[in-house]
Amino acid sequence: MKIKPEIRILGIDDGSLVDDKVLVVGVVFRGGFWIDGLLSTYIERDGLDATEKIIEMVKNTRHKDLGVIMFDGVTFGGFNTIDIKKINGETGLPCIVVIRKMPDMLSIKNALKYLKDPEEREKMIENAGKIYRTELKDDKVLYYQFSGLTREEAEKLIKITAIHSSLPEPVRVAHIIATGVVRGEASRKP
């Protein structure tokens, strides 16, 4: 995969959980510097529709030059879990999941027991693959998973886009927009 400094990256995150329908925002970035567009959809809180809704959002966009999708974790709208391999396969776009802290998998599995179809959710989480660690500037650390590209390519894309904080700009801005729309105000400190 050729990684240009201005590769189009779709950063995806969800808004605050204030209703049964949760806003999911996708921000199209060129590298880590310029916003080129905005996409959105709604998913069910703790539902099982996030994977399909994200695939539909990506397939229906006019931004046909997307190079990568970046996610802030594998759960949206509570525990509406995404299958990054399915998203990669159906959109043809490599996927990177970024995570600020190493997840406590035991706590996650225990929480899933209280939801509908816990085995399906657990399978999607496991399907995201091994969690890797990368060191960023200022001794910051970020964890990540990926599908459809190499570990080296995933790390390069993270480092190209993590310019203001340890969180890559596409997902940082997607979070700010989604939360701001839902709550009326948002910020994410670096």
Short mmCIF file of C-alpha atoms in Angstrom, two decimals, residues 171-181 185-188:
data_model
loop_
_atom_site.label_atom_id
_atom_site.label_comp_id
_atom_site.label_asym_id
_atom_site.label_seq_id
_atom_site.Cartn_x
_atom_site.Cartn_y
_atom_site.Cartn_z
CA VAL A 171 -10.92 10.04 15.14
CA ARG A 172 -10.20 12.92 17.53
CA VAL A 173 -12.19 15.33 15.35
CA ALA A 174 -14.96 12.76 14.72
CA HIS A 175 -15.37 12.48 18.50
CA ILE A 176 -15.49 16.25 18.98
CA ILE A 177 -18.09 16.69 16.22
CA ALA A 178 -20.30 13.77 17.30
CA THR A 179 -20.25 14.80 20.95
CA GLY A 180 -20.73 18.48 20.12
CA VAL A 181 -23.78 17.79 17.98
CA GLU A 185 -20.49 21.38 23.17
CA ALA A 186 -17.43 19.14 23.11
CA SER A 187 -13.70 19.14 23.53
CA ARG A 188 -10.99 16.56 23.66
#
